[in-house]
Coordinates of C-alpha atoms in Angstrom, one line a residue:
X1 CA -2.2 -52.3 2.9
X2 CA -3.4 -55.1 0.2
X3 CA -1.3 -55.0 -3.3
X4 CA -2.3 -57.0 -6.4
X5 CA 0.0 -58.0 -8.5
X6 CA -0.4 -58.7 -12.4
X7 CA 1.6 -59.9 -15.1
X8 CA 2.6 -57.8 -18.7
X9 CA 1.8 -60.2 -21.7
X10 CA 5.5 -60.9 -22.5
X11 CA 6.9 -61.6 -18.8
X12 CA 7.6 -64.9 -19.9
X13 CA 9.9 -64.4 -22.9
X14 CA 13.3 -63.9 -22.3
X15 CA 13.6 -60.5 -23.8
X16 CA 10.7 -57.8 -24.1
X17 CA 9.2 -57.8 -27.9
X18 CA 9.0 -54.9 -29.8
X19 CA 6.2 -52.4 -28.6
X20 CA 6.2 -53.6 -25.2
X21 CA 6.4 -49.9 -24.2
X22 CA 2.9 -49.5 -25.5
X23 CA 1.6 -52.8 -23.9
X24 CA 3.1 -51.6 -20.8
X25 CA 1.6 -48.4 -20.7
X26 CA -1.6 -49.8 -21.8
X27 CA -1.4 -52.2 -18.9
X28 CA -0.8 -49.4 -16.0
X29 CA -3.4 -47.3 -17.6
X30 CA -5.7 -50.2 -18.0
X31 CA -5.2 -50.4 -14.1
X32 CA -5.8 -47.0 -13.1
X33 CA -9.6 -47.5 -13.3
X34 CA -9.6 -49.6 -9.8
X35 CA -6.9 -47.9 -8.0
X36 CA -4.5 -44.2 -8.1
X37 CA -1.5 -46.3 -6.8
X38 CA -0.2 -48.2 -9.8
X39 CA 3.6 -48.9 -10.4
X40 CA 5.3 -51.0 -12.9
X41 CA 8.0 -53.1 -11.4
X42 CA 10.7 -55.1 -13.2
X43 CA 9.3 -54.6 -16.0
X44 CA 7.2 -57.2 -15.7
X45 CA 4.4 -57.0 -13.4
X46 CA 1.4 -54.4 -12.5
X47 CA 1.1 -53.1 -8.9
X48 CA -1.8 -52.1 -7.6
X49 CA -2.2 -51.3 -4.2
X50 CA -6.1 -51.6 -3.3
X51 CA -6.7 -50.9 0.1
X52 CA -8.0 -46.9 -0.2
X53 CA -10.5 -48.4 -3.1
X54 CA -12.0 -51.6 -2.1
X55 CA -14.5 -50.6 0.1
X56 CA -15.6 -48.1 -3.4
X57 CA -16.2 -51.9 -4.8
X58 CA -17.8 -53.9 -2.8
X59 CA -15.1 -55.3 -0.5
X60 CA -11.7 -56.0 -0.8
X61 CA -12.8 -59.9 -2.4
X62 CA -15.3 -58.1 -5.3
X63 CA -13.0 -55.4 -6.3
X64 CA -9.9 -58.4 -6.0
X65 CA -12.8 -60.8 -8.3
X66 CA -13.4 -57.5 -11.0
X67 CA -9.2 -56.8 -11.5
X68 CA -9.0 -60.8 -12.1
X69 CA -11.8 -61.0 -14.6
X70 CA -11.1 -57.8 -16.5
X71 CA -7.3 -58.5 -16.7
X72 CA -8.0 -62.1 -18.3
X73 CA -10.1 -60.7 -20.4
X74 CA -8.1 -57.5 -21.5
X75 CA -5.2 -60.2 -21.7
X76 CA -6.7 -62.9 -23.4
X77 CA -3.8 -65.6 -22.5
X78 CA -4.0 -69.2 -22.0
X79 CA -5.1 -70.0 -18.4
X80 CA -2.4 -70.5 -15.1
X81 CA -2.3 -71.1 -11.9
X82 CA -2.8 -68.7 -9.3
X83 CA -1.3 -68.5 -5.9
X84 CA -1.8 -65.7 -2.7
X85 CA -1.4 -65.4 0.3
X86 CA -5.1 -65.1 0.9
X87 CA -6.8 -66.8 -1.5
X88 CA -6.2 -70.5 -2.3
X89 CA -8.8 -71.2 -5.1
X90 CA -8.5 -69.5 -8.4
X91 CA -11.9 -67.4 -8.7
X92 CA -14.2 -68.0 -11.4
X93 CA -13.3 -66.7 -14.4
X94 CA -9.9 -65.7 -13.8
X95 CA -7.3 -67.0 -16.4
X96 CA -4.1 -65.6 -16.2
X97 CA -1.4 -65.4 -13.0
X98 CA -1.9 -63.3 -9.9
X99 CA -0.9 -62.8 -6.4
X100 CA -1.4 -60.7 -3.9
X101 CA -0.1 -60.2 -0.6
X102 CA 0.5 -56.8 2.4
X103 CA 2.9 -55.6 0.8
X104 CA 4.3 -55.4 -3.0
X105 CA 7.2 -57.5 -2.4
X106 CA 4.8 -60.3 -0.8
X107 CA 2.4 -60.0 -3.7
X108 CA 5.2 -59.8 -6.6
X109 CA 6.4 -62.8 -4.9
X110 CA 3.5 -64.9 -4.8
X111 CA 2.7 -63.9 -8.5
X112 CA 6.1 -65.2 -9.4
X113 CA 5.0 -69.0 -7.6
X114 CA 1.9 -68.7 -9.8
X115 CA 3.8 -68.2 -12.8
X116 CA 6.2 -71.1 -12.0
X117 CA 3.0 -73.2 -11.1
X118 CA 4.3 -73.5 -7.5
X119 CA 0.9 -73.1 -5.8
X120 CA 0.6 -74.0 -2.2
X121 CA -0.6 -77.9 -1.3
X122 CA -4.0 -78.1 0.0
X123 CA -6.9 -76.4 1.0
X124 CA -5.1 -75.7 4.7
X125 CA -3.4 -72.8 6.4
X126 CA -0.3 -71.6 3.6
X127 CA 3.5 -71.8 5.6
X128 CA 3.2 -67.7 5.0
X129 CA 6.2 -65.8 3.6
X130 CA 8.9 -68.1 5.5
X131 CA 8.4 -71.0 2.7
X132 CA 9.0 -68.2 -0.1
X133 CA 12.5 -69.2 -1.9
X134 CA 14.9 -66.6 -2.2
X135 CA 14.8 -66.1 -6.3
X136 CA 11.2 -64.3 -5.4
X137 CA 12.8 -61.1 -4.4
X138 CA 14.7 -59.4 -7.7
X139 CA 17.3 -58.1 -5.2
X140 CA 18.1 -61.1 -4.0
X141 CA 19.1 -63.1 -7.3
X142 CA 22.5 -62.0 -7.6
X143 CA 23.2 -64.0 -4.5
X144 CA 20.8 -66.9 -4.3
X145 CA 23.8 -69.1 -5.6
X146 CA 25.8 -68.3 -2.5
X147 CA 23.3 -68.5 0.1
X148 CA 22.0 -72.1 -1.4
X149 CA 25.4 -73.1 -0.7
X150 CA 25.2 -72.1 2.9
X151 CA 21.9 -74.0 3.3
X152 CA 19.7 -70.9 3.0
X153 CA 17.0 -71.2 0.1
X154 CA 14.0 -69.2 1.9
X155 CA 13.1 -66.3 3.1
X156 CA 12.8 -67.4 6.8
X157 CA 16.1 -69.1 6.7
X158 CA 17.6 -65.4 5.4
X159 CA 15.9 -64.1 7.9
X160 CA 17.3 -66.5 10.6
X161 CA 21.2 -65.4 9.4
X162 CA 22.8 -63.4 12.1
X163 CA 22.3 -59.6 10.4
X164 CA 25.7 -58.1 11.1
X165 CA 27.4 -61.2 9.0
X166 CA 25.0 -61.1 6.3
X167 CA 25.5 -57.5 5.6
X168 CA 29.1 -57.4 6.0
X169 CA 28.9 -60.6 3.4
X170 CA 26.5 -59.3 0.7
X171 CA 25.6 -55.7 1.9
X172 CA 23.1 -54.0 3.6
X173 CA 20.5 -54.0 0.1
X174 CA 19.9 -57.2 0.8
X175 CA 18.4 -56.7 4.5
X176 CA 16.8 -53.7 3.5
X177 CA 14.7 -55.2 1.0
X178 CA 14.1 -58.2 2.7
X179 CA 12.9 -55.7 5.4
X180 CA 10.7 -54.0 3.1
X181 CA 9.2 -57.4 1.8
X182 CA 8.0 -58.4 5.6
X183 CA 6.3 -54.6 6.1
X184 CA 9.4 -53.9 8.7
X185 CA 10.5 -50.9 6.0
X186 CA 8.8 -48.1 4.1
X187 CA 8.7 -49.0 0.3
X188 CA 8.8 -46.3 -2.4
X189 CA 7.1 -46.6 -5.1
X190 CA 7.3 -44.3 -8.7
X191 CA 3.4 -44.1 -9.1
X192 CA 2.3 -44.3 -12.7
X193 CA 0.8 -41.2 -13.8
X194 CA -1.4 -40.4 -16.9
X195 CA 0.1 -37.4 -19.1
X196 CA -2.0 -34.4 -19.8
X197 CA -2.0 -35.6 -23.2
X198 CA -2.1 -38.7 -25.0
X199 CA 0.4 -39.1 -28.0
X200 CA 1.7 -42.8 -28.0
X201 CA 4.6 -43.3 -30.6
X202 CA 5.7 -47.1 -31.2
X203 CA 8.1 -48.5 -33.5
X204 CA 6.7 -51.2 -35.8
X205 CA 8.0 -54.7 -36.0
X206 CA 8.2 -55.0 -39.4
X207 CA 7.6 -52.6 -42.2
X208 CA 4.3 -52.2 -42.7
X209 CA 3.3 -52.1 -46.7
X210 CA -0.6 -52.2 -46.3
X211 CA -3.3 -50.8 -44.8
X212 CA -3.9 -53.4 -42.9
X213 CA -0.5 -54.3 -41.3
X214 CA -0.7 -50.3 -40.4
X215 CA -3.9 -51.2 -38.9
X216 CA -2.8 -54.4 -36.8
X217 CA -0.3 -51.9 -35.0
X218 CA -2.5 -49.2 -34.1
X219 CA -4.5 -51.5 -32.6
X220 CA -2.1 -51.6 -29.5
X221 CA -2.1 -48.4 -29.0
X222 CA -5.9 -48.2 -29.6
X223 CA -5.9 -50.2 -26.8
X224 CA -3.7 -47.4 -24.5
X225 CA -5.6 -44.8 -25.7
X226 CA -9.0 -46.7 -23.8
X227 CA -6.9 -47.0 -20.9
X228 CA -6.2 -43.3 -20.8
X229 CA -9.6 -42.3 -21.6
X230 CA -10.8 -45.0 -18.9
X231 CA -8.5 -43.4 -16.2
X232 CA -9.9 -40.0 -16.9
X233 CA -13.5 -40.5 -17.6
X234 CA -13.1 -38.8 -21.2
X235 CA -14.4 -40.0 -24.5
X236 CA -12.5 -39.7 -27.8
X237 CA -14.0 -36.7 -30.4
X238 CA -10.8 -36.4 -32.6
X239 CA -7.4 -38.9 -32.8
X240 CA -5.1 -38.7 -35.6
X241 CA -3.2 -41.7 -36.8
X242 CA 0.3 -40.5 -38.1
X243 CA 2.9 -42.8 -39.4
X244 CA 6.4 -42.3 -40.8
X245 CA 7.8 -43.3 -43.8
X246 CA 11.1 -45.6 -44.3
X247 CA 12.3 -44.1 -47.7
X248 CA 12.7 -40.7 -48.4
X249 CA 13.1 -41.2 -52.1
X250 CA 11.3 -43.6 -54.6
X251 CA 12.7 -43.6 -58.2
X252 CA 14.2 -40.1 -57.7
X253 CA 11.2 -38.5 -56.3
X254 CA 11.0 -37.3 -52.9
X255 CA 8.5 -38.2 -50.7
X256 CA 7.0 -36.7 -47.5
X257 CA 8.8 -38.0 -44.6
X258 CA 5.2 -38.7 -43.2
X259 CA 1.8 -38.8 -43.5
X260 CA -1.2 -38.5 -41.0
X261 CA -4.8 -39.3 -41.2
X262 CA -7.5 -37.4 -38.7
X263 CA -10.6 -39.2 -38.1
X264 CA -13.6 -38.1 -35.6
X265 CA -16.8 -39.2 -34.0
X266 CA -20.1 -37.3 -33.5
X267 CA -20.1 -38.3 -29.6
X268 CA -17.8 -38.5 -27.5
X269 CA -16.6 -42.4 -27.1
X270 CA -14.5 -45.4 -25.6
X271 CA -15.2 -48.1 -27.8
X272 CA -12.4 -49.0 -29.5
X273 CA -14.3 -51.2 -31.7
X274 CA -15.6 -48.4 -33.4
X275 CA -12.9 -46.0 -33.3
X276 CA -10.8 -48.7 -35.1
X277 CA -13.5 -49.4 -37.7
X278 CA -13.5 -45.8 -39.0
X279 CA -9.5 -46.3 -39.1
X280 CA -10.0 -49.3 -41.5
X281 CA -12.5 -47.4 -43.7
X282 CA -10.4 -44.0 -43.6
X283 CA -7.2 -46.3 -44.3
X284 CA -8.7 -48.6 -47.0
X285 CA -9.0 -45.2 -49.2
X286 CA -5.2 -44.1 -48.4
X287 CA -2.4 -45.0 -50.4
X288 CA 0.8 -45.4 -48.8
X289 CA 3.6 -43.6 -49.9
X290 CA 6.2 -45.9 -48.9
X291 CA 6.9 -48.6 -46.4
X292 CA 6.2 -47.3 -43.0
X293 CA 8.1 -48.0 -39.4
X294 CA 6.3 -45.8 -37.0
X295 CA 3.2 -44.9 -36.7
X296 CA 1.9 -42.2 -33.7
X297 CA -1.7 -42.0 -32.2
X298 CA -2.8 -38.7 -31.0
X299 CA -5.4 -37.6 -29.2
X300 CA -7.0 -34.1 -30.8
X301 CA -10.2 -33.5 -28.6
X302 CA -12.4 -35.9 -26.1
X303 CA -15.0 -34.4 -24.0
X304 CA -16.1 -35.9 -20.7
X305 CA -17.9 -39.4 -21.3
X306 CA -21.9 -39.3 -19.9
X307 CA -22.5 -41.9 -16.9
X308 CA -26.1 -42.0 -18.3
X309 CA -28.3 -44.3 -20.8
X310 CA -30.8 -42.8 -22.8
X311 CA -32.8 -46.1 -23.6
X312 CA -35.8 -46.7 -21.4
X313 CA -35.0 -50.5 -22.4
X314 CA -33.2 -52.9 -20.7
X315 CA -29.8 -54.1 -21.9
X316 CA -30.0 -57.4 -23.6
X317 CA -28.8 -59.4 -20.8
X318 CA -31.5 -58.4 -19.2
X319 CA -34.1 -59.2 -21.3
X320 CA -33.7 -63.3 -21.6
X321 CA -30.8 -63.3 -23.9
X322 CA -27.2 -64.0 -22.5
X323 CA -24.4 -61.7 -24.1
X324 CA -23.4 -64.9 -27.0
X325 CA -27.5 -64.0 -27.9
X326 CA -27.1 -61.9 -31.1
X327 CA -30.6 -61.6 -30.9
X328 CA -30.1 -59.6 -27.4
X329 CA -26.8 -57.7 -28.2
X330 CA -27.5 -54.4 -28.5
X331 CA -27.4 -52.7 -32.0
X332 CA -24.8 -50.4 -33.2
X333 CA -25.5 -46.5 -32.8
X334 CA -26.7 -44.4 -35.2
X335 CA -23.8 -41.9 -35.1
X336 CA -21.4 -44.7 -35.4
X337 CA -23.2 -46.2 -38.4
X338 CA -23.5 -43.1 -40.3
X339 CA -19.6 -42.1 -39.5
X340 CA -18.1 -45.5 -40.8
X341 CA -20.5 -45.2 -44.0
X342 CA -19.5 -41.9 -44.7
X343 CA -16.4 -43.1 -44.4
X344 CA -16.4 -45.8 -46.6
X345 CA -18.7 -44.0 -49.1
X346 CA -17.5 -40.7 -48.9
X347 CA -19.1 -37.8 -46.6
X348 CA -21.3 -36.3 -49.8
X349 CA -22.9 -39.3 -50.3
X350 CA -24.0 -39.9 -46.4
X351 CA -26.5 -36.7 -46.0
X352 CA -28.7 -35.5 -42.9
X353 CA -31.6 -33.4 -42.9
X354 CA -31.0 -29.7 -41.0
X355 CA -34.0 -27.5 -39.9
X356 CA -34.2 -24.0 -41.5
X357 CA -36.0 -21.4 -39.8
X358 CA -37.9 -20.6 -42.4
X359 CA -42.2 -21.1 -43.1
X360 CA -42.1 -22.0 -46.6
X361 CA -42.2 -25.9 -46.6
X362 CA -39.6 -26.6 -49.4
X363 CA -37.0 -24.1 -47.1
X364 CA -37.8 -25.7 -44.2
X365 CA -35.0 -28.3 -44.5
X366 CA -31.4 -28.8 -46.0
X367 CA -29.7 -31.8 -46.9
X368 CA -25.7 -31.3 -45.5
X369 CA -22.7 -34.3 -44.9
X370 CA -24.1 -36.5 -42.0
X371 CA -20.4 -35.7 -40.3
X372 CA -20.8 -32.2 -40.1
X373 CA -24.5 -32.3 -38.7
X374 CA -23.5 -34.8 -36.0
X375 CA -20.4 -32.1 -35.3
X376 CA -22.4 -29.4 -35.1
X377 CA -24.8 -31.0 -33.0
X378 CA -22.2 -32.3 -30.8
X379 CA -20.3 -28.8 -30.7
X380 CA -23.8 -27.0 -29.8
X381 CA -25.5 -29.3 -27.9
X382 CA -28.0 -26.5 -26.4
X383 CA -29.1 -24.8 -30.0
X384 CA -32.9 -25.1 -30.1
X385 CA -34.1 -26.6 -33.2
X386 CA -35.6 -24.2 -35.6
X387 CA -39.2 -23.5 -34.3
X388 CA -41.8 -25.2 -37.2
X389 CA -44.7 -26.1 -34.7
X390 CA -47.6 -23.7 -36.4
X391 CA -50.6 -23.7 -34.8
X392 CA -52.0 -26.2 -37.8
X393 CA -48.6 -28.0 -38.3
X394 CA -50.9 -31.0 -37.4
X395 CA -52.2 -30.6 -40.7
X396 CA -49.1 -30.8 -43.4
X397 CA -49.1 -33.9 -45.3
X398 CA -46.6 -36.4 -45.0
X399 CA -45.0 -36.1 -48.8
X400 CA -43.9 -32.7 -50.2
X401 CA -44.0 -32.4 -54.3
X402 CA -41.0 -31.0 -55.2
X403 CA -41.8 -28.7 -57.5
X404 CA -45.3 -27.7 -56.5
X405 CA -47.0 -29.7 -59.6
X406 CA -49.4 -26.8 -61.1
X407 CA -53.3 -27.7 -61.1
X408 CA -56.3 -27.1 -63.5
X409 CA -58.8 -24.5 -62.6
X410 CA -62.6 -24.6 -63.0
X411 CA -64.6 -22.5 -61.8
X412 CA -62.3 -20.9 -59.4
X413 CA -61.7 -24.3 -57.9
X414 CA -58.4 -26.6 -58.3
X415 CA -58.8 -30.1 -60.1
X416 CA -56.8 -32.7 -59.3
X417 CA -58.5 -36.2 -60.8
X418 CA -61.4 -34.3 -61.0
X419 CA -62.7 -31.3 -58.6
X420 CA -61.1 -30.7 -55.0
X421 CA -63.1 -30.3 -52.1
X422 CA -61.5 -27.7 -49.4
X423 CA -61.8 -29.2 -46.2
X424 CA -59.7 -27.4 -43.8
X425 CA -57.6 -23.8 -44.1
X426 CA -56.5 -21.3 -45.5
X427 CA -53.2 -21.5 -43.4
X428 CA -51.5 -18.7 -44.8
X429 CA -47.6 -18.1 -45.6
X430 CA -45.8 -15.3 -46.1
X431 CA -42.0 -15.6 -45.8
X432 CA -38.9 -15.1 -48.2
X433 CA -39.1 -11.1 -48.2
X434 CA -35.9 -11.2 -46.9
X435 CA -34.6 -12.6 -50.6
X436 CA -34.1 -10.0 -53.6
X437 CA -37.1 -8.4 -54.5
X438 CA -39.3 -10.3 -56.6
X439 CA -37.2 -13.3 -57.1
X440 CA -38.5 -16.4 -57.8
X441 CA -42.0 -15.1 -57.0
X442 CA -45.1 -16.1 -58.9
X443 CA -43.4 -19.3 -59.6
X444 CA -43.2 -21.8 -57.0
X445 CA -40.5 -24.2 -59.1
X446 CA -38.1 -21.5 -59.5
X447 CA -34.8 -21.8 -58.5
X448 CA -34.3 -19.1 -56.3
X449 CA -36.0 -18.8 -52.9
X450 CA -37.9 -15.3 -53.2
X451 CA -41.4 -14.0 -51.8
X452 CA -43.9 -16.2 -50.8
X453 CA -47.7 -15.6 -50.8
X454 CA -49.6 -18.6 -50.3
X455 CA -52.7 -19.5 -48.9
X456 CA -53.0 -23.7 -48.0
X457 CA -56.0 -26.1 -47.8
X458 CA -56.2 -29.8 -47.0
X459 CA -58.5 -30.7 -50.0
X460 CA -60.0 -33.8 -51.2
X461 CA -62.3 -36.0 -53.9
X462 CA -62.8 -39.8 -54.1
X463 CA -59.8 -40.7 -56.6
X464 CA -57.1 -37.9 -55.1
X465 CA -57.6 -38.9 -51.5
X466 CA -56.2 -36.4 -49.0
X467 CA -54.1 -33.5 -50.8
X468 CA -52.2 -30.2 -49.6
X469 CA -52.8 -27.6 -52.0
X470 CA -52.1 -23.8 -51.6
X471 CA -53.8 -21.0 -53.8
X472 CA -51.4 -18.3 -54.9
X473 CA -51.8 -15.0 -53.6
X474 CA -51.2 -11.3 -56.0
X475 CA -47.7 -10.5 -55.9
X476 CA -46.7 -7.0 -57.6
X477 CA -45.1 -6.7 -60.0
X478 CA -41.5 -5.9 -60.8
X479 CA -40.9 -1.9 -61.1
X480 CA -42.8 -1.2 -58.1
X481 CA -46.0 -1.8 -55.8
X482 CA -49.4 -0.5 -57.7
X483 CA -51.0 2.3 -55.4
X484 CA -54.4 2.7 -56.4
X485 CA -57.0 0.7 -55.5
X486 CA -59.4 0.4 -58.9
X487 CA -55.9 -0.2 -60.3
X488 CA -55.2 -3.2 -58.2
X489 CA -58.6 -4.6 -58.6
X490 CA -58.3 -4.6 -62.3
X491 CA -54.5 -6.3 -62.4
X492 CA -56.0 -9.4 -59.9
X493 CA -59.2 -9.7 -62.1
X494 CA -56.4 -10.3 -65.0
X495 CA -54.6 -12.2 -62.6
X496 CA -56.4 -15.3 -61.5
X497 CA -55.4 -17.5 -58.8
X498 CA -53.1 -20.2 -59.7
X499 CA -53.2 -23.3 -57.9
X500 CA -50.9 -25.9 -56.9
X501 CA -50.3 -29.1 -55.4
X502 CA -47.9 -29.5 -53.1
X503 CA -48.2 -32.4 -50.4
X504 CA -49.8 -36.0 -50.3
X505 CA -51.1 -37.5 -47.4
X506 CA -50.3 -41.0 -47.3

């Protein structure tokens, strides 16, 4: 067996600070990425025994050089001196306290000499467990006292003490752990596990007045929920930031004991980074009610996280810039852009186009809330687009008039800056008979989506350029469709063809 042993941020300080509970569960979440065993001990270190996952890594020194790095960087501290039982030089990159050792009492042990800045002299063979002084082991400190007094200060010279005295003396825990430390005993371990669900509560540290101070502690338990999601390969869709109030009343008026505020992505996510900057947009717009002195981060939905880029590019460290290159750090994502301005803006003011399945060009679209398209296209990620690919789509301008702008006729031809040439059509339409009869029809600008009957050319003259113009077909009347033939002719001689222009090319 190989264990690896870490350190929690506040080992050093005499008494844990508040919301070391989320730290700590951050921390053993954090650590289930590398390994399934984890176990917090003393409630001050990380276990994590490795030897069923190294070989997933790259070899027990890679996966030992990836724990190291990620913790110092998750961690962020000051850097210290590291000590094993293996290893002698600190590697590269590493910047916080380790040890490691075959078994958790060895490795707990040698991350205790790091802490203390007791690293073993020289580049030579270590003096091995024997050298370890007694204080090491937690079960052991209630005695260290008393066996310093009888000239035993290490492990080896505990070890050398005739067993029947020193159990009769200071029991038989004592011998069982040291037992357990040299891999002569079974340990038992309580293995972290991650809960079906992820609801954090913490208690604040100070009553938190603002926005931001609301926002400084959800960040720690931002920071538990990545290591849950981590563990479990999900991605966050929906969290809700709750928080409680510390008054009840405020000038005789009571107040709702407490407040929540949901926020969600489009796509499923880890990043933290953006998950708290649609917190700070969502919160900058929320009044608190009163002082606050607990918040709770729930989890609502997450989906299972994609393994997969879509970006036939490179990632910027790849490309000749290092990752302190702004100019090769990859830009932020659409999705994440348009959530965080539609939450600072408002969702009616951040809009997305939606394809309708309908032929008439000003139908084909609708402007809805950018959230609730990236929703829906997350909830239904296998809806087909609607289907606009006519056999002449090739041919629709780039700019749609909206209203169709009505054009002069001369001699049965449309002028736009003087006479328009056809060039190419008709392409004819004929949709929105599924609307109330006769609504809207005959006039392109109404208000109303009704019957359609157009016939569309690509036209052109010298000072127009390229236009898209469509020539109005008969629609009947209202009160009925006309039956006789010599009756129709004579209501579409009265009737000429309008024309109107509805598209520039440009």
């Amino acid at each position: 067996m190989h264990w690896i042993a870490l350190p929690l941020p506040w080992c050093d300080e005499p008494a844990a600070p508040p919301g070391a509970a989320v730290q700590a569960a951050a921390a053993g979440w954090w650590a289930l990425r590398f390994t399934p065993r984890v176990a917090l001990v003393d409630g001050d270190a990380v276990l994590l025994e490795v030897s069923t996952t190294e070989r997933l890594w790259g070899g027990r020194d890679a996966l030992r050089a990836q724990v190291l790095q990620a913790w110092a960087d998750a961690s962020g501290g000051p850097p210290a001196h590291t000590a094993t039982r293996e290893v002698r030089v600190q590697p590269p990159g590493t910047q916080t306290a380790w040890g490691c050792g075959p078994t958790a009492l060895v490795a707990q042990a040698w991350l205790r000499m790091a802490q203390a800045g007791r690293v073993p002299p020289g580049q030579g063979v270590e003096p091995g467990v024997d050298g370890l002084p007694l204080h090491t082991l937690t079960a052991l400190r209630p005695h260290v006292a008393s066996l310093e007094r009888m000239g035993c200060r290490t492990w080896g010279a505990l070890r050398a003490l005739p067993r029947a005295g020193v159990a009769r003396r200071f029991g038989g825990q004592v011998l069982r752990v040291l037992d357990q430390a040299l891999g002569d005993a079974p340990e038992a371990h309580a293995w972290l596990e991650l809960p079906e669900q992820f609801v954090l509560t913490a208690e604040l540290p100070a009553l938190a007045e603002s926005a931001d101070a609301l926002l400084w502690s959800a960040s720690r338990c931002l920071a538990a929920l990545q290591g849950w999601l981590q563990a479990r390969q999900q991605g966050a869709v929906a969290l809700e930031l709750a928080w409680r109030h510390d008054l009840r009343r405020i000038d005789g008026v009571a107040i709702a004991p407490t407040q929540a505020l949901p926020v969600r992505t489009a796509q499923a996510t880890q990043d933290m980074a953006h998950l708290r900057r649609l917190l700070s947009e969502n919160l900058a717009r929320t009044a608190l009610a009163a002082p606050v002195n607990q918040i709770t981060l729930r989890l609502l939905e997450s989906a299972p996280l994609p393994h997969r880029s879509a970006s036939l590019l490179p990632p910027g460290d790849l490309v000749g810039g290092g990752r302190d290159d702004p100019a090769s750090a990859p830009g932020e994502a659409l999705h994440q852009l348009l959530e965080r301005l539609s939450a600072r803006l408002g969702s009616s003011q951040v809009v997305a186009p939606v394809l309708q399945a309908d032929h008439r060009p000003e139908h084909m679209q609708q402007w809805r809330p950018a959230t609730e398209v990236l929703n829906h296209d997350r909830a239904h990620p296998g809806t087909p687009a609607a289907d606009t690919h006519a056999p002449d789509a090739t041919l629709w301008p780039t700019w749609l008039l909206r209203p169709p702008r009505r054009l002069a006729v001369q001699g049965n031809r449309p002028c736009h800056h003087g006479l328009l040439r056809l060039l190419a059509g008709p392409h004819r339409f004929e949709a929105g008979w599924w609307s109330a009869a006769g609504e809207g029809a005959g006039d392109p600008g109404h208000s109303c989506a009704g019957l359609a009957l157009r016939d569309y050319f690509v036209a052109h003259n010298d000072v127009a350029g390229l236009v898209w113009v469509f020539r109005e077909r008969w629609v009947p009347p209202a009160g009925g469709a006309m039956q006789e033939g010599a009756m129709q002719s004579a209501f579409t001689a009265a009737q000429p063809h309008r024309w109107f222009l509805h598209g520039v090319y440009g």
